Amino acid sequence: MRTDRVLYITTLSIALVLLAALPLMAAPTPSNQPTMPNCLDCHTCKNPTPEDMCLKPCPTLQAAHNTRKAKHGLSEAPDTMRLDEIADLYQPVDFNHKLHAGMAQMGNNCGTCHHFSPEGKIPPCKECHMPSGEETNLRQPGLKGAYHRQCLGCHREWSHDTKCVVCHLPTEGKKLAKGVDKTDIMGISHPKTEAPKTKVYTTPYKQGPIVTFHHDEHVDLFGLRCVDCHQKENCSYCHDLAKTVSSRKSMKEVHAVCSENCHATDNCAKCHGMSEKPAFVHAVTGWPLNRFHERLGCRSCHPTGKKIAKLNNECTSCHQNWKPGAFRHAVVGLTLDDTHLELDCESCHIDRKFGARPTCDSCHDDQRDFKKVPPGQYSSR
Amino acid sequence: MTLQRRDFFKIAAAGSAVLVAGKATASTESTSADFSDNFGVLVDTVACIGCRKCEWACNDQNHLPTQELKAFEDKSVFARHRRPDKSAYTVVNQYPDPDEPDKKFAIKVQCMHCNAPACASACIVGALEKQKEGPVTYDAWKCIGCRYCMVACPFQIPAYEYDNALDPVVRKCTFCYERITSEGKKPACVAICPNEALTFAKRGELIQLARERILAQPDKYEHHIYGEHEIGGTGWMYLAGAPFTTTELPTLTSEPIPPRTEKIQHAVFKGFVPPVALYGLLALGMYTFNERKKKVAREEDRHES
Ligand code: SF4
Ligand code: SF4
């Protein structure tokens, strides 16, 4: 070995000397002409134009078309599933399908993840995506890539992280760690979403650039469900607490969310103004809400249709079951005594006008005041 | 390995003219002109999640000093810009996305396995070689430790074991040569990548694939395949979601480097016979000295044990 190496170095030195002594012999330049792609690899015609690109069908696009075809119900789907086909270096993943599928209603429904969902049963990922090493199609991720891309596509966007333990069950050797609280895994991966109270937008509309949107009002008061407004949304729009992701909707789509079923767009000033608009108070309708109605959502009284219509403000137009025996008078702060409990409502509330001041005159001719001589007992308010 | 010791002597004996041709052989003839049949890897940095699993897999495959897999979850290393070195042939760096600073942009770096490798052309003994399958391999036996390759490489990839006084060698990504040729597997880093940010295939197919990805999502990708043309093309190529000038990949022309390095080398050698001879003798001297040191060390070891 050693003499070999000495010989090697010696030969090397001699070769170098000879090499240097030789006239400059330029080695042929390697031909590294950039290769032109073959047009027909992607196009079906010889001369594609911007108008007619005659592109060959792309499997991904085909899959996207497929998505739109079939509708699948949430009930067809499993609640949770263990993804363990390829578990090797990490533990399997317990995937809460139900939760994600529910969320997907605000995205692209099942197609949010199942980019291939033909009629009938949605094929499992592994039907097309091969385990690592067995892939045959460069354009289709293997099963490992398919799973990770599908989940991380959204998760990394809003969690700003790619920690493996967010989805993979914690390890303890090769076995599942004991006492793993799977709900906790969900906890790590899904921080509570914080719904905004009020959002103030500055828009390019000159006559009224400021749009004040009272989010809490729409949820608490108007009783809207997330999915009523949030459609075709990306997960990060709500889940990203750092709020780096904006809605990727066009102006038209943004307007449609408000105008489609609720607010007419013929009056821009309804939403647009020069300054922030206060939240809705019922008094502006001419009917300030009393302490009972104040706590109700709009839908309790205005149940029909999407648009809120003006109601008849006679109590009985809504409260049709106010009858002796059926109405617990104590809720108004006055528990009637036995004598008065027997009476018809009209005895004190003339013409069943419950909004008007009740009278004692129907029975008592001493012009008494129900406040001073109560027909029962007042509870302290 | 194509050029074996014995061949080397044969070539040397036949004269240095043949040696020159031999050198040219190493860098060009072994592959088809457009290198499309060479193995390559497409690094899609848009899909890369910066999980560092490829670093672990590489260390494991190449028996480099490493930590357990879990330790690679540590993202604090991203605070510092890291380079591949003698004990890590590949590293992942992560930066804030220049467009959206809250987003991150991760990039795996390793030897690019150039079509016309400057390192191989700079190496005067042919220790670095472009294999016909694509990888640029290194033969420690041939290496005389001159470190020309380190100077020549535009990506500053070859690393040297400066701390190894006795038998230092140059270290760099091997493209898992045995694994991808005789074993028919993907490189270790590609195999482990959870998000399939790395695609291993023939270079020609990869370019096609990269074009399709850009075409399918023109807003997401930079319209540039880094490595398709850079310095004559590289075996490892990149796609990115931000301009490559914001990445750590150097901006390079499509002109291959070897003609340049060769010209410089030839100019240096022309009329410099005495110094070159001197270098040769020096190398010989250094070698014998090293061998003696090794022997002494061995003997000392024996005495101690
Ligand atoms: S990247 Fe550097 S080390 Fe790798 S083949 Fe190219 S020149 Fe050689
Ligand atoms: S394993 Fe893949 S996704 Fe993870 S850092 Fe390496 S290249 Fe990126």
XYZ file of C-alpha atoms and ligand atoms in Angstrom:
702
model
C 0.000 0.000 0.000
C 2.646 2.451 1.032
C 5.046 1.851 -1.896
C 1.995 1.967 -4.120
C 1.111 5.423 -2.909
C 4.733 6.677 -3.112
C 4.856 5.395 -6.657
C 1.558 7.147 -7.311
C 2.813 10.458 -6.033
C 6.117 10.127 -7.904
C 4.368 9.326 -11.166
C 2.112 12.225 -10.489
C 5.017 14.637 -10.089
C 6.647 13.436 -13.310
C 3.346 13.604 -15.153
C 2.854 17.144 -13.920
C 6.273 18.193 -15.140
C 5.598 16.671 -18.539
C 2.172 18.197 -18.638
C 3.505 21.641 -17.912
C 6.205 21.271 -20.522
C 3.723 20.426 -23.237
C 2.291 23.209 -25.308
C -1.088 24.388 -24.201
C -3.598 21.872 -25.349
C -7.021 23.213 -24.827
C -9.407 20.453 -23.983
C -12.470 20.499 -26.135
C -15.163 22.627 -24.586
C -17.961 20.463 -23.340
C -21.082 21.064 -25.314
C -23.628 22.327 -22.882
C -26.178 23.792 -25.183
C -29.375 24.304 -23.232
C -31.882 21.755 -24.374
C -35.051 22.931 -26.047
C -38.139 21.236 -24.703
C -40.234 19.357 -27.146
C -43.473 21.338 -27.676
C -45.397 18.159 -28.236
C -44.581 17.020 -24.722
C -47.242 19.406 -23.420
C -49.247 20.508 -26.465
C -51.350 18.422 -28.759
C -50.969 20.783 -31.725
C -47.817 21.950 -33.484
C -48.392 25.695 -33.192
C -49.990 26.547 -29.877
C -51.179 30.150 -29.476
C -52.069 32.044 -26.316
C -55.719 31.733 -27.344
C -55.563 28.071 -28.112
C -52.828 26.442 -26.133
C -54.084 22.934 -26.954
C -52.541 21.673 -23.746
C -52.512 17.991 -23.024
C -54.827 17.116 -20.169
C -53.049 17.454 -16.872
C -53.983 14.801 -14.325
C -54.251 17.359 -11.543
C -56.660 19.485 -13.517
C -58.691 16.466 -14.465
C -59.007 15.599 -10.839
C -60.160 19.118 -10.115
C -62.918 18.774 -12.692
C -63.969 15.545 -11.140
C -64.421 17.222 -7.807
C -67.245 19.365 -9.019
C -69.245 16.445 -10.281
C -70.217 14.474 -7.240
C -71.749 15.590 -3.968
C -71.086 13.588 -0.861
C -72.781 13.776 2.502
C -70.967 14.176 5.763
C -72.746 11.104 7.122
C -71.028 8.853 4.586
C -67.677 9.737 6.069
C -65.828 8.124 8.969
C -65.529 10.069 12.224
C -61.905 9.339 12.928
C -59.377 7.282 11.073
C -55.948 5.988 11.932
C -53.449 6.608 9.194
C -50.838 3.961 9.770
C -50.083 2.378 6.399
C -46.671 3.950 6.104
C -45.838 4.614 9.759
C -42.155 3.942 10.128
C -40.012 6.538 11.804
C -43.028 8.228 13.351
C -46.194 6.960 15.010
C -49.441 6.773 13.057
C -51.763 9.727 12.855
C -55.233 9.693 14.379
C -57.100 11.888 12.024
C -60.359 13.470 13.083
C -62.141 13.308 9.790
C -65.492 14.517 11.042
C -64.075 17.727 12.389
C -62.190 18.499 9.223
C -65.116 17.568 7.008
C -67.338 19.891 9.001
C -64.845 22.686 8.543
C -64.590 21.914 4.842
C -68.115 23.218 4.384
C -66.548 26.631 4.572
C -64.010 25.680 1.982
C -64.621 23.644 -1.105
C -66.616 20.920 0.684
C -65.181 17.402 0.307
C -63.161 18.693 -2.619
C -61.090 20.779 -0.217
C -59.020 17.657 0.373
C -60.499 15.008 -1.906
C -59.406 16.424 -5.213
C -60.740 13.258 -6.777
C -64.262 12.513 -5.628
C -66.273 10.776 -8.303
C -69.791 9.406 -7.844
C -70.042 6.626 -5.325
C -67.547 6.066 -2.582
C -64.669 8.529 -2.417
C -61.537 6.486 -3.082
C -58.993 6.451 -0.242
C -55.706 8.255 -0.959
C -53.809 4.991 -1.186
C -55.891 3.859 -4.113
C -53.907 6.189 -6.378
C -50.916 7.261 -4.301
C -48.323 4.517 -3.975
C -46.159 3.879 -0.933
C -42.637 5.269 -1.215
C -40.449 3.367 -3.639
C -43.373 1.931 -5.569
C -44.382 5.137 -7.316
C -44.578 4.933 -11.062
C -45.750 8.425 -11.888
C -43.479 11.397 -11.270
C -46.445 13.716 -11.460
C -48.300 12.083 -8.647
C -46.922 12.276 -5.127
C -46.379 8.997 -3.322
C -48.586 8.179 -0.348
C -46.236 9.872 2.104
C -46.099 13.023 0.010
C -49.847 12.949 -0.591
C -50.678 12.770 3.114
C -48.164 15.374 4.188
C -48.933 17.815 1.425
C -52.644 17.523 2.012
C -52.362 18.275 5.722
C -49.434 20.652 5.691
C -50.862 22.648 2.831
C -53.187 24.321 5.330
C -51.567 23.512 8.654
C -48.229 25.086 7.924
C -49.929 28.161 6.561
C -51.793 29.093 9.688
C -49.798 27.403 12.409
C -46.550 28.839 11.031
C -45.008 25.583 12.083
C -44.289 22.113 10.807
C -43.787 20.239 14.051
C -44.271 16.514 13.453
C -45.907 15.947 16.844
C -48.806 18.183 15.914
C -50.300 15.274 13.980
C -48.197 12.241 14.851
C -48.981 10.548 18.122
C -46.117 10.911 20.557
C -43.612 8.106 20.511
C -42.354 5.855 23.219
C -40.126 3.367 21.518
C -42.122 1.628 18.833
C -45.361 1.552 20.811
C -47.926 4.264 21.333
C -47.167 6.231 24.428
C -49.588 5.379 27.219
C -52.268 7.793 28.282
C -51.961 10.001 25.248
C -54.756 12.483 25.275
C -55.692 12.663 21.657
C -57.909 15.614 22.235
C -54.782 17.361 23.334
C -53.216 16.717 19.972
C -56.173 18.477 18.474
C -55.559 21.192 21.003
C -52.013 21.667 19.869
C -52.893 21.652 16.241
C -55.973 23.807 16.487
C -55.544 26.834 18.663
C -58.912 28.345 19.455
C -59.979 30.629 16.702
C -60.531 34.140 17.844
C -63.493 35.705 16.136
C -63.078 39.437 15.735
C -65.516 41.791 17.467
C -65.447 44.588 14.966
C -63.482 44.920 11.772
C -62.901 48.248 10.123
C -61.993 48.125 6.462
C -60.600 50.932 4.413
C -61.814 50.576 0.854
C -60.976 52.478 -2.331
C -64.583 53.764 -2.551
C -64.083 57.549 -2.350
C -67.585 58.548 -1.189
C -67.343 56.252 1.790
C -64.039 54.528 2.258
C -64.722 53.165 5.732
C -66.721 49.990 6.177
C -67.375 48.956 9.739
C -68.254 45.343 10.157
C -69.562 44.263 13.547
C -68.682 40.582 13.489
C -69.998 39.827 16.985
C -73.331 41.372 16.094
C -73.725 39.080 13.129
C -72.887 36.034 15.197
C -74.524 36.797 18.552
C -77.413 38.953 17.505
C -78.261 37.928 13.993
C -77.467 34.317 14.859
C -75.541 33.623 11.704
C -73.517 30.430 11.535
C -69.910 30.606 10.313
C -70.836 28.791 7.145
C -73.585 31.307 6.337
C -70.973 33.869 5.345
C -67.721 31.934 5.151
C -67.804 29.942 1.961
C -64.908 28.910 -0.236
C -62.675 30.252 2.478
C -59.107 29.149 3.122
C -58.502 27.691 6.584
C -55.912 30.264 7.486
C -58.306 33.129 7.107
C -59.853 32.201 10.448
C -57.296 29.890 12.025
C -54.189 31.971 11.568
C -53.915 33.865 14.813
C -51.045 35.901 13.425
C -53.516 37.036 10.747
C -51.020 37.022 7.958
C -53.393 35.495 5.469
C -56.021 37.613 3.869
C -59.153 36.368 2.211
C -58.340 35.638 -1.382
C -61.716 36.845 -2.534
C -62.310 39.370 -5.246
C -64.209 42.591 -4.541
C -67.232 41.102 -6.241
C -67.125 38.014 -4.074
C -66.676 40.084 -0.933
C -69.767 42.154 -1.764
C -71.712 39.032 -2.592
C -71.206 37.683 0.924
C -73.188 40.616 2.345
C -75.520 41.322 -0.517
C -76.536 37.890 -1.668
C -79.071 37.204 1.059
C -79.035 40.099 3.476
C -78.072 43.606 2.478
C -79.190 45.186 -0.748
C -76.279 46.725 -2.638
C -78.295 49.623 -4.040
C -77.495 51.752 -1.013
C -73.731 51.913 -0.624
C -74.019 54.223 2.377
C -75.581 51.415 4.334
C -72.114 49.947 4.839
C -69.727 52.590 3.463
C -69.149 55.813 5.325
C -66.597 58.512 6.032
C -66.063 57.245 9.554
C -66.712 54.173 11.682
C -70.337 53.273 12.155
C -71.692 52.309 15.566
C -73.152 48.890 16.174
C -76.869 48.379 15.602
C -79.250 49.481 18.350
C -82.883 48.560 18.008
C -84.043 52.041 19.023
C -83.232 53.331 15.533
C -86.242 51.365 14.306
C -88.448 53.387 16.642
C -88.883 50.532 19.079
C -86.265 50.495 21.829
C -85.997 46.997 23.219
C -87.079 46.401 26.794
C -85.082 44.328 29.222
C -86.660 41.086 28.017
C -86.145 41.603 24.338
C -82.720 43.094 24.684
C -81.123 39.713 25.290
C -82.699 38.015 22.328
C -81.140 37.380 18.983
C -82.918 38.913 16.023
C -84.150 35.530 14.846
C -86.215 35.021 17.993
C -88.647 37.651 16.789
C -87.870 37.915 13.089
C -87.713 34.263 12.231
C -88.799 34.106 8.658
C -86.736 34.705 5.593
C -83.218 36.023 5.405
C -84.288 39.660 5.324
C -85.473 41.167 8.555
C -88.963 42.570 8.185
C -90.723 45.150 10.319
C -93.022 43.513 12.839
C -96.329 44.551 14.330
C -95.325 45.755 17.784
C -98.453 44.458 19.524
C -97.155 41.993 22.099
C -99.768 39.442 21.122
C -98.710 39.361 17.519
C -95.868 37.228 18.811
C -96.934 36.122 22.260
C -100.070 34.217 21.364
C -100.118 31.947 24.374
C -100.465 34.600 27.037
C -103.411 33.154 28.974
C -104.151 32.769 32.666
C -102.394 29.624 33.821
C -99.995 29.654 30.869
C -98.225 32.904 31.661
C -95.896 33.029 34.625
C -96.607 36.556 35.756
C -93.656 36.531 38.147
C -91.261 37.124 35.261
C -92.350 40.743 35.058
C -91.444 41.175 38.708
C -94.943 40.824 40.128
C -96.171 37.530 41.549
C -99.957 37.723 41.465
C -101.887 36.737 44.578
C -104.428 33.908 44.348
C -107.390 36.228 43.686
C -105.756 37.997 40.767
C -104.210 34.820 39.377
C -107.714 33.626 38.475
C -108.598 36.705 36.414
C -108.521 37.020 32.658
C -105.619 39.095 31.330
C -108.067 41.636 29.902
C -109.331 42.490 33.407
C -106.255 44.639 33.954
C -104.693 44.801 30.461
C -107.535 46.438 28.561
C -107.905 45.079 25.011
C -104.822 42.881 25.704
C -102.637 45.906 25.078
C -99.785 44.633 27.223
C -97.532 47.479 26.242
C -99.927 50.019 27.802
C -100.334 50.811 31.476
C -102.587 48.258 33.225
C -105.590 49.469 35.172
C -107.425 48.395 38.336
C -110.628 50.216 37.382
C -112.440 47.199 35.906
C -113.074 45.880 39.451
C -111.941 48.512 41.905
C -113.747 51.871 41.935
C -111.325 53.577 44.339
C -109.000 54.656 41.527
C -106.195 52.743 43.124
C -102.729 52.548 41.687
C -101.381 49.003 41.119
C -97.991 50.232 42.210
C -99.194 51.393 45.597
C -101.753 48.631 46.202
C -100.214 45.694 44.411
C -102.344 42.764 43.221
C -99.712 40.428 44.623
C -96.104 40.821 45.589
C -93.338 42.675 43.812
C -90.012 40.961 43.682
C -86.998 43.147 44.112
C -85.463 43.747 40.726
C -15.137 4.280 -9.942
C -13.947 4.767 -13.467
C -10.372 5.883 -13.143
C -8.568 3.361 -10.979
C -5.060 3.599 -9.644
C -3.775 1.073 -12.155
C -5.374 2.954 -15.037
C -3.846 6.071 -13.693
C -0.333 4.652 -13.942
C -1.065 3.396 -17.420
C -2.244 6.805 -18.472
C 0.698 8.514 -16.839
C 3.085 6.157 -18.553
C 1.535 6.870 -21.901
C 2.458 10.481 -21.391
C 0.822 13.599 -20.130
C -0.938 14.302 -23.408
C -3.121 11.353 -22.646
C -3.561 12.663 -19.140
C -5.002 15.878 -20.504
C -7.382 13.872 -22.642
C -8.166 11.721 -19.619
C -9.096 14.791 -17.665
C -11.343 15.977 -20.408
C -12.897 12.521 -20.437
C -13.821 12.802 -16.822
C -15.753 15.960 -17.312
C -17.476 15.523 -20.629
C -17.505 12.288 -22.575
C -19.053 10.119 -19.897
C -22.518 11.563 -20.374
C -24.818 12.255 -23.257
C -24.464 15.770 -24.588
C -27.571 17.189 -22.920
C -27.204 15.229 -19.665
C -30.911 14.470 -19.772
C -30.287 10.810 -18.975
C -28.284 11.649 -15.883
C -29.828 11.222 -12.495
C -30.886 14.453 -10.899
C -33.034 15.837 -8.123
C -35.559 18.634 -8.288
C -35.733 20.598 -5.049
C -39.105 22.302 -4.856
C -38.547 24.886 -2.149
C -42.213 25.818 -2.270
C -43.019 22.344 -0.954
C -40.094 22.223 1.472
C -41.316 22.568 5.033
C -37.895 22.938 6.609
C -38.312 19.802 8.703
C -34.611 18.876 8.425
C -35.348 15.184 8.026
C -33.100 15.128 4.963
C -30.181 16.237 7.129
C -30.718 13.313 9.451
C -31.134 10.808 6.632
C -27.928 12.041 4.979
C -25.905 11.779 8.170
C -27.310 8.328 8.781
C -26.580 7.121 5.273
C -23.048 8.482 5.223
C -22.193 7.438 8.780
C -21.558 11.008 9.806
C -21.674 12.002 13.456
C -25.335 12.658 14.171
C -28.046 12.962 16.780
C -31.292 11.079 17.091
C -34.057 11.892 14.657
C -36.044 13.852 17.225
C -33.185 16.312 17.713
C -33.703 17.501 14.149
C -37.074 18.950 15.117
C -35.061 21.772 16.621
C -35.694 24.812 14.469
C -33.505 27.144 16.473
C -30.611 26.266 14.158
C -32.289 28.410 11.523
C -31.248 31.503 13.422
C -27.817 30.991 11.919
C -27.052 30.574 8.249
C -25.404 27.169 7.908
C -23.275 25.648 5.180
C -22.605 22.008 4.366
C -19.333 20.941 5.958
C -17.188 17.933 6.586
C -19.699 16.432 8.994
C -22.915 17.434 7.247
C -23.131 17.010 3.493
C -26.470 18.744 3.351
C -28.104 21.427 5.467
C -31.458 23.164 5.392
C -31.598 26.898 5.913
C -34.733 28.867 6.544
C -35.359 32.552 5.998
C -38.381 34.785 6.168
C -40.072 35.001 2.794
C -39.012 38.380 1.316
C -42.567 39.044 0.101
C -44.340 37.997 3.238
C -41.948 38.217 6.175
C -44.285 36.194 8.377
C -43.940 33.262 6.064
C -40.835 31.155 5.905
C -38.840 29.930 3.036
C -36.698 26.819 3.515
C -33.962 25.616 1.214
C -31.865 22.469 1.304
C -28.316 22.865 0.064
C -25.770 20.248 -0.986
C -23.467 19.524 -3.917
C -25.236 20.376 -7.159
C -23.568 17.580 -9.144
C -22.848 19.903 -12.051
C -22.937 18.700 -15.636
C -19.526 20.229 -16.152
C -18.124 20.248 -12.628
C -15.564 22.944 -11.965
C -14.217 20.913 -9.071
C -13.462 17.915 -11.262
C -11.837 20.076 -13.881
C -9.758 21.867 -11.282
C -8.626 18.631 -9.690
C -5.229 17.836 -11.135
C -5.316 14.178 -10.183
C -8.888 13.319 -11.150
C -10.003 12.601 -7.598
C -13.322 14.270 -8.386
C -15.135 12.766 -11.294
C -18.386 13.199 -13.128
C -19.874 9.723 -13.353
C -21.848 8.694 -16.395
C -24.945 8.311 -14.175
C -24.699 11.930 -13.054
C -23.086 12.063 -9.615
C -19.815 13.894 -9.098
C -17.840 11.468 -6.958
C -14.694 11.841 -4.925
C -11.869 9.362 -4.506
C -9.912 10.061 -1.349
C -7.143 7.766 -2.463
C -6.255 9.907 -5.437
C -6.665 13.209 -3.610
C -3.425 14.965 -2.769
C -5.154 17.557 -0.605
C -4.411 20.570 -2.819
C -7.960 21.906 -2.282
C -8.170 23.406 -5.774
C -11.691 21.978 -5.916
C -12.749 24.101 -2.982
C -11.614 27.221 -4.765
C -13.133 26.180 -8.068
C -16.624 25.236 -6.891
C -18.988 28.168 -7.430
C -21.266 26.782 -4.737
C -18.483 26.417 -2.178
C -19.412 22.837 -1.499
C -16.259 20.724 -1.037
C -15.259 20.869 2.625
C -11.913 19.893 4.055
C -11.079 18.082 7.245
C -8.765 20.736 8.585
C -8.938 19.203 12.025
C -7.691 15.877 10.772
C -3.930 16.299 10.807
C -3.026 12.831 9.639
C -5.237 11.952 6.750
C -7.494 14.837 5.835
C -9.894 14.328 2.963
C -12.340 16.484 1.060
C -15.972 15.877 2.000
C -19.128 16.546 0.038
C -22.482 15.088 -0.932
C -22.015 11.761 -2.701
C -25.461 11.721 -4.331
C -25.675 8.355 -2.544
C -23.811 6.938 -5.534
C -23.973 3.254 -4.594
C -27.541 3.555 -3.387
C -28.856 5.071 -6.598
C -26.800 2.992 -9.018
C -26.241 -0.554 -7.788
C -29.032 -0.572 -5.206
C -31.558 1.146 -7.444
C -32.955 3.267 -4.618
C -33.623 6.968 -4.191
C -30.976 9.008 -2.369
C -31.522 8.851 1.393
C -32.643 12.467 1.670
C -35.171 12.088 -1.125
C -36.542 8.901 0.382
C -37.190 10.473 3.768
C -38.595 13.823 2.654
C -42.149 13.807 4.059
C -43.523 16.486 1.806
C -41.841 15.184 -1.323
C -40.104 18.475 -1.828
C -37.359 16.408 -3.446
C -37.973 14.466 -6.644
C -35.394 12.013 -7.893
C -35.449 11.149 -11.593
C -33.606 11.587 -14.840
C -32.532 15.165 -15.361
C -34.501 15.549 -18.609
C -37.718 14.403 -16.949
C -37.138 16.717 -14.025
C -36.833 19.761 -16.255
C -40.089 18.764 -17.896
C -41.722 18.263 -14.512
C -40.446 21.599 -13.238
C -41.877 23.362 -16.288
C -45.247 21.763 -15.711
C -45.273 22.878 -12.095
C -44.523 26.458 -13.073
C -47.144 26.321 -15.808
C -49.767 24.887 -13.472
C -49.181 27.516 -10.785
C -47.570 30.502 -12.464
C -48.336 32.800 -9.521
C -46.762 30.527 -6.994
C -43.473 29.791 -8.700
C -40.625 31.915 -9.981
C -40.464 31.302 -13.713
C -36.986 29.929 -13.513
C -35.524 26.483 -12.973
C -32.292 27.099 -11.157
C -29.680 24.696 -12.438
C -31.244 24.088 -15.823
C -28.651 26.314 -17.446
C -26.502 27.718 -14.639
C -22.825 27.008 -15.367
C -23.806 24.542 -18.035
C -26.523 22.904 -15.974
C -26.526 21.034 -12.709
C -27.875 17.657 -11.681
C -29.696 19.125 -8.701
C -32.154 21.814 -9.706
C -34.382 24.169 -7.769
C -37.816 25.716 -7.963
C -38.639 28.662 -5.735
C -41.515 30.904 -4.807
C -39.299 33.989 -4.524
C -36.571 35.333 -6.819
C -33.447 33.199 -6.644
C -31.443 36.303 -5.882
C -33.030 36.221 -2.439
C -31.853 32.649 -1.874
C -28.360 31.591 -1.036
C -27.871 30.168 -4.519
C -25.363 32.337 -6.386
C -26.376 34.132 -9.553
C -24.434 32.445 -12.331
C -24.301 32.603 -16.101
C -24.945 29.588 -18.272
C -21.293 29.426 -19.256
C -19.703 26.264 -17.883
C -16.761 26.920 -15.599
C -14.323 24.143 -16.654
C -13.010 25.905 -19.795
C -12.258 28.879 -17.592
C -10.485 26.909 -14.865
C -8.612 24.915 -17.454
C -7.445 28.034 -19.198
C -6.211 29.485 -15.950
C -4.507 26.256 -15.053
C -2.863 25.966 -18.424
C -1.705 29.535 -18.331
C -0.246 28.928 -14.927
C 1.531 25.789 -16.009
C 2.855 27.175 -19.283
C 6.505 28.008 -18.776
C 6.300 27.159 -15.126
C 7.971 23.806 -15.280
C 10.336 24.385 -12.368
C 7.700 25.490 -9.868
C 5.415 22.639 -10.888
C 8.205 20.153 -10.519
C 8.853 21.715 -7.168
C 5.193 21.255 -6.200
C 5.445 17.624 -7.221
C 8.521 17.106 -5.098
C 6.906 18.995 -2.268
C 3.861 16.758 -2.506
C 6.129 13.741 -2.387
C 7.969 15.192 0.560
C 4.725 16.005 2.383
C 3.437 12.557 1.736
C 6.524 10.778 3.058
C 6.524 13.080 6.041
C 2.864 12.295 6.726
C 3.504 8.608 6.397
C 6.353 8.906 8.897
C 4.131 10.851 11.245
C 1.477 8.172 10.897
C 4.013 5.457 11.590
C 5.244 7.314 14.646
C 1.686 7.783 15.800
C 0.972 4.119 15.286
C 4.060 3.144 17.205
C 3.199 5.524 19.993
C -0.278 4.025 20.080
C 1.235 0.586 20.393
C 3.460 1.702 23.237
C 0.583 3.247 25.089
C -1.710 0.280 24.857
S -21.508 21.810 -6.861
Fe -19.351 22.161 -6.550
S -18.668 20.226 -5.682
Fe -20.649 19.805 -6.591
S -20.212 19.100 -8.672
Fe -20.544 21.308 -8.815
S -18.514 22.201 -8.626
Fe -18.368 20.112 -7.903
S -36.850 16.581 4.263
Fe -37.833 17.607 2.499
S -39.300 19.039 3.424
Fe -37.921 18.416 5.057
S -36.299 20.000 5.046
Fe -35.547 18.339 3.729
S -36.205 18.925 1.674
Fe -37.401 20.191 3.081
